[in-house]
Amino acid sequence: MAFDLVFFGGTGDLVWRKLMPALFQAYRHDTLPEGGRIIGVGRDDLSDEQYRQQIQMRFEQVDGAKRPNSEEFARFASLLCYVRMDLTNPEAYAKLKTRLSEREANSVVMYLSTAPSLFTTVCEQLAASGLNTPQTRIVLEKPLGHDLASNRAINEAVGKVFKEQQIFRIDHYLGKPAVQNLFAMRFGNALFEPLWRREHIANIQITMSEELGVEKRGAFYETTGALRDMVQNHALQLLCAIAMEPPINAHADAIRDEKLKVLRSLKRWTPETLNQHVIRGQYAPGIIDGKPVPAYCEEAGVHPDSSTETFVALRTEIANWRWAGVPFYIRTGKRMASHEAHIHINFRSTPHEIFKNPAGQFNTLVIHLQPKDGLELHLFAQDQSKRNQAGSNNALSPVHLDLDFDKRFGSQRVGAYERLLLDVLGGRLNLFVRSDEQEEAWRWVEPILHHWRFDALGPRPYGAGTWGPSAASAMIARDGFCWSEET
């Protein structure tokens, strides 16, 4: 299957740091379709050979196991080409059209790794140049807008020149092996699905924490914040994967129809719940790995009096028969105590206790997303070494079963961007987001943004290297629960 993959923003950070290494891994794994060509598009004046040299230098900064040796890169580099373009100049698209017409590819993928403000311009110019053919697919990187109105504007503009089945809105969390195994665990096994409901589950916690700060992205983060950057897309997509009903089949629209139902069932915000169930924070100075780190307001590109949130914790519910009354807790932040992403499914206690369970602990299914990738099932068992003088023992101790996917399936597993890029080339939409999903997510998030605009208190400070503001623990404690690290 001959393909042309065009990276708009071909000299940018995302391309060399994530996309090119992912494509090389596919090439190394012999899963990249044959007859391919990868075209970088940028404003720099580079020849094909200079572009290849630039990518080779960038590969030196890639993780060692994923770094090609000189012979491997020489073979991979034969796929790389470069076209110099000013994306705001209509005449420049003729150069791209000429390059694409050098051969006849079965599919042409246009990957927009650019500022979202250019999405509409690029799509309109592709159409004006006749490059929006039935064989063309368009990939849109997040963020798609900064609110519901801007998201709709982008979707409407792109939808005028491409059909929905040609549009791939990418969320790299959906490409993670653990997220795909979440679908497999729920819908490929009979074990958990009968328990996957309000009668058996006490609460569900989604945590996505980072030790890093905003690094060199302060100016970008000032206009984004944790709610837009992580909750509106990644966290809500994870929530949908957990809470959705079984689809009628594994086709893309069947899966996305069920996710949309979850988003439409999320409880709407009220002034009371906005005050009690949404916590925003901003990291203050602290210690990470034994080294002092600055506050967010001291980072480059950040306003000294910034009210941008670097932490969000919230509580929500899904108003349907399966989940009514079950609290879902979402937490994400930068400069936190650990770099990890996981989902905790906490099951209810036994209805009639004849054993003494450890206080405050649940039977729990833990889905690890990063850096560990796998499942843990936490149970209670009787420790036969702990018997009292009467010879009885009704106290239980925690034990767990641990499935490490890397150990089970090998370390050469397909990474998130590798999987998603292969799916784009194959025309598979299952792991991509439909426009109505995005709009419904923005519709749910917007009341929070509106509330914060008029909240004079601003974000709560938390020390770098901690788990966020104490108010996040107080929020979950009101329901009689606590975050996973507090048990």
mmCIF file of N, CA and C in Angstrom, residues 399-447:
data_model
loop_
_atom_site.group_PDB
_atom_site.id
_atom_site.type_symbol
_atom_site.label_atom_id
_atom_site.label_comp_id
_atom_site.label_asym_id
_atom_site.label_seq_id
_atom_site.Cartn_x
_atom_site.Cartn_y
_atom_site.Cartn_z
ATOM 1 N N VAL A 399 -3.726 -8.543 49.716
ATOM 2 C CA VAL A 399 -2.847 -9.219 48.761
ATOM 3 C C VAL A 399 -3.225 -8.724 47.375
ATOM 4 N N HIS A 400 -2.374 -8.930 46.384
ATOM 5 C CA HIS A 400 -2.754 -8.488 45.043
ATOM 6 C C HIS A 400 -2.154 -9.369 43.955
ATOM 7 N N LEU A 401 -2.867 -9.419 42.855
ATOM 8 C CA LEU A 401 -2.412 -10.083 41.642
ATOM 9 C C LEU A 401 -1.919 -9.001 40.690
ATOM 10 N N ASP A 402 -0.785 -9.243 40.063
ATOM 11 C CA ASP A 402 -0.148 -8.205 39.250
ATOM 12 C C ASP A 402 0.125 -8.743 37.855
ATOM 13 N N LEU A 403 -0.467 -8.091 36.853
ATOM 14 C CA LEU A 403 -0.207 -8.437 35.456
ATOM 15 C C LEU A 403 0.554 -7.289 34.817
ATOM 16 N N ASP A 404 1.826 -7.501 34.563
ATOM 17 C CA ASP A 404 2.682 -6.507 33.907
ATOM 18 C C ASP A 404 2.687 -6.821 32.410
ATOM 19 N N PHE A 405 2.066 -5.948 31.613
ATOM 20 C CA PHE A 405 1.944 -6.225 30.180
ATOM 21 C C PHE A 405 3.302 -6.280 29.483
ATOM 22 N N ASP A 406 4.256 -5.460 29.940
ATOM 23 C CA ASP A 406 5.575 -5.484 29.303
ATOM 24 C C ASP A 406 6.252 -6.842 29.514
ATOM 25 N N LYS A 407 6.114 -7.393 30.725
ATOM 26 C CA LYS A 407 6.713 -8.700 30.987
ATOM 27 C C LYS A 407 5.961 -9.801 30.249
ATOM 28 N N ARG A 408 4.645 -9.665 30.182
ATOM 29 C CA ARG A 408 3.840 -10.721 29.561
ATOM 30 C C ARG A 408 3.964 -10.719 28.048
ATOM 31 N N PHE A 409 3.946 -9.533 27.443
ATOM 32 C CA PHE A 409 3.904 -9.456 25.986
ATOM 33 C C PHE A 409 5.235 -9.020 25.369
ATOM 34 N N GLY A 410 6.224 -8.727 26.196
ATOM 35 C CA GLY A 410 7.524 -8.339 25.669
ATOM 36 C C GLY A 410 7.686 -6.842 25.605
ATOM 37 N N SER A 411 8.931 -6.401 25.617
ATOM 38 C CA SER A 411 9.222 -4.971 25.654
ATOM 39 C C SER A 411 9.052 -4.281 24.308
ATOM 40 N N GLN A 412 8.973 -5.066 23.208
ATOM 41 C CA GLN A 412 8.837 -4.472 21.878
ATOM 42 C C GLN A 412 7.371 -4.225 21.531
ATOM 43 N N ARG A 413 6.628 -3.679 22.474
ATOM 44 C CA ARG A 413 5.206 -3.450 22.243
ATOM 45 C C ARG A 413 5.012 -2.148 21.481
ATOM 46 N N VAL A 414 3.860 -2.046 20.842
ATOM 47 C CA VAL A 414 3.573 -0.886 20.006
ATOM 48 C C VAL A 414 3.218 0.301 20.899
ATOM 49 N N GLY A 415 3.929 1.429 20.735
ATOM 50 C CA GLY A 415 3.654 2.629 21.506
ATOM 51 C C GLY A 415 2.415 3.341 20.994
ATOM 52 N N ALA A 416 1.996 4.373 21.764
ATOM 53 C CA ALA A 416 0.734 5.051 21.455
ATOM 54 C C ALA A 416 0.756 5.698 20.069
ATOM 55 N N TYR A 417 1.757 6.537 19.806
ATOM 56 C CA TYR A 417 1.784 7.214 18.503
ATOM 57 C C TYR A 417 2.042 6.231 17.362
ATOM 58 N N GLU A 418 2.815 5.186 17.629
ATOM 59 C CA GLU A 418 3.040 4.175 16.589
ATOM 60 C C GLU A 418 1.719 3.523 16.193
ATOM 61 N N ARG A 419 0.931 3.120 17.202
ATOM 62 C CA ARG A 419 -0.376 2.509 16.924
ATOM 63 C C ARG A 419 -1.290 3.467 16.178
ATOM 64 N N LEU A 420 -1.351 4.717 16.629
ATOM 65 C CA LEU A 420 -2.275 5.669 16.008
ATOM 66 C C LEU A 420 -1.869 6.006 14.582
ATOM 67 N N LEU A 421 -0.570 6.148 14.332
ATOM 68 C CA LEU A 421 -0.120 6.432 12.968
ATOM 69 C C LEU A 421 -0.423 5.258 12.036
ATOM 70 N N LEU A 422 -0.217 4.047 12.515
ATOM 71 C CA LEU A 422 -0.545 2.872 11.694
ATOM 72 C C LEU A 422 -2.042 2.805 11.433
ATOM 73 N N ASP A 423 -2.848 3.195 12.424
ATOM 74 C CA ASP A 423 -4.296 3.193 12.216
ATOM 75 C C ASP A 423 -4.724 4.240 11.200
ATOM 76 N N VAL A 424 -4.078 5.405 11.211
ATOM 77 C CA VAL A 424 -4.383 6.428 10.207
ATOM 78 C C VAL A 424 -4.052 5.888 8.817
ATOM 79 N N LEU A 425 -2.865 5.288 8.678
ATOM 80 C CA LEU A 425 -2.465 4.766 7.373
ATOM 81 C C LEU A 425 -3.404 3.659 6.915
ATOM 82 N N GLY A 426 -3.966 2.918 7.885
ATOM 83 C CA GLY A 426 -4.893 1.856 7.542
ATOM 84 C C GLY A 426 -6.338 2.311 7.443
ATOM 85 N N GLY A 427 -6.604 3.598 7.747
ATOM 86 C CA GLY A 427 -7.961 4.126 7.654
ATOM 87 C C GLY A 427 -8.875 3.669 8.777
ATOM 88 N N ARG A 428 -8.302 3.293 9.941
ATOM 89 C CA ARG A 428 -9.097 2.790 11.058
ATOM 90 C C ARG A 428 -9.377 3.926 12.052
ATOM 91 N N LEU A 429 -10.642 4.218 12.293
ATOM 92 C CA LEU A 429 -11.053 5.374 13.093
ATOM 93 C C LEU A 429 -11.379 5.038 14.547
ATOM 94 N N ASN A 430 -11.272 3.778 14.954
ATOM 95 C CA ASN A 430 -11.731 3.354 16.278
ATOM 96 C C ASN A 430 -11.129 4.172 17.415
ATOM 97 N N LEU A 431 -9.845 4.523 17.324
ATOM 98 C CA LEU A 431 -9.148 5.192 18.419
ATOM 99 C C LEU A 431 -9.066 6.704 18.216
ATOM 100 N N PHE A 432 -9.948 7.239 17.374
ATOM 101 C CA PHE A 432 -9.953 8.679 17.129
ATOM 102 C C PHE A 432 -11.299 9.260 17.534
ATOM 103 N N VAL A 433 -11.322 10.558 17.739
ATOM 104 C CA VAL A 433 -12.466 11.220 18.370
ATOM 105 C C VAL A 433 -13.340 11.870 17.304
ATOM 106 N N ARG A 434 -14.644 11.647 17.389
ATOM 107 C CA ARG A 434 -15.583 12.233 16.452
ATOM 108 C C ARG A 434 -15.925 13.657 16.885
ATOM 109 N N SER A 435 -16.380 14.472 15.963
ATOM 110 C CA SER A 435 -16.630 15.889 16.261
ATOM 111 C C SER A 435 -17.695 16.071 17.336
ATOM 112 N N ASP A 436 -18.760 15.255 17.319
ATOM 113 C CA ASP A 436 -19.802 15.441 18.328
ATOM 114 C C ASP A 436 -19.321 15.051 19.723
ATOM 115 N N GLU A 437 -18.368 14.107 19.813
ATOM 116 C CA GLU A 437 -17.748 13.795 21.107
ATOM 117 C C GLU A 437 -17.005 15.019 21.650
ATOM 118 N N GLN A 438 -16.198 15.608 20.791
ATOM 119 C CA GLN A 438 -15.429 16.779 21.222
ATOM 120 C C GLN A 438 -16.337 17.902 21.686
ATOM 121 N N GLU A 439 -17.355 18.172 20.931
ATOM 122 C CA GLU A 439 -18.242 19.285 21.279
ATOM 123 C C GLU A 439 -18.953 19.020 22.603
ATOM 124 N N GLU A 440 -19.351 17.769 22.837
ATOM 125 C CA GLU A 440 -20.038 17.454 24.092
ATOM 126 C C GLU A 440 -19.085 17.595 25.273
ATOM 127 N N ALA A 441 -17.818 17.221 25.078
ATOM 128 C CA ALA A 441 -16.824 17.397 26.141
ATOM 129 C C ALA A 441 -16.622 18.875 26.455
ATOM 130 N N TRP A 442 -16.519 19.706 25.413
ATOM 131 C CA TRP A 442 -16.381 21.145 25.639
ATOM 132 C C TRP A 442 -17.628 21.717 26.318
ATOM 133 N N ARG A 443 -18.782 21.229 25.944
ATOM 134 C CA ARG A 443 -20.030 21.729 26.542
ATOM 135 C C ARG A 443 -20.045 21.461 28.049
ATOM 136 N N TRP A 444 -19.490 20.331 28.467
ATOM 137 C CA TRP A 444 -19.456 19.991 29.884
ATOM 138 C C TRP A 444 -18.394 20.795 30.634
ATOM 139 N N VAL A 445 -17.288 21.082 29.968
ATOM 140 C CA VAL A 445 -16.169 21.794 30.602
ATOM 141 C C VAL A 445 -16.425 23.298 30.700
ATOM 142 N N GLU A 446 -17.148 23.862 29.760
ATOM 143 C CA GLU A 446 -17.301 25.316 29.693
ATOM 144 C C GLU A 446 -17.821 25.971 30.967
ATOM 145 N N PRO A 447 -18.811 25.410 31.681
ATOM 146 C CA PRO A 447 -19.251 26.052 32.924
ATOM 147 C C PRO A 447 -18.135 26.205 33.960
#
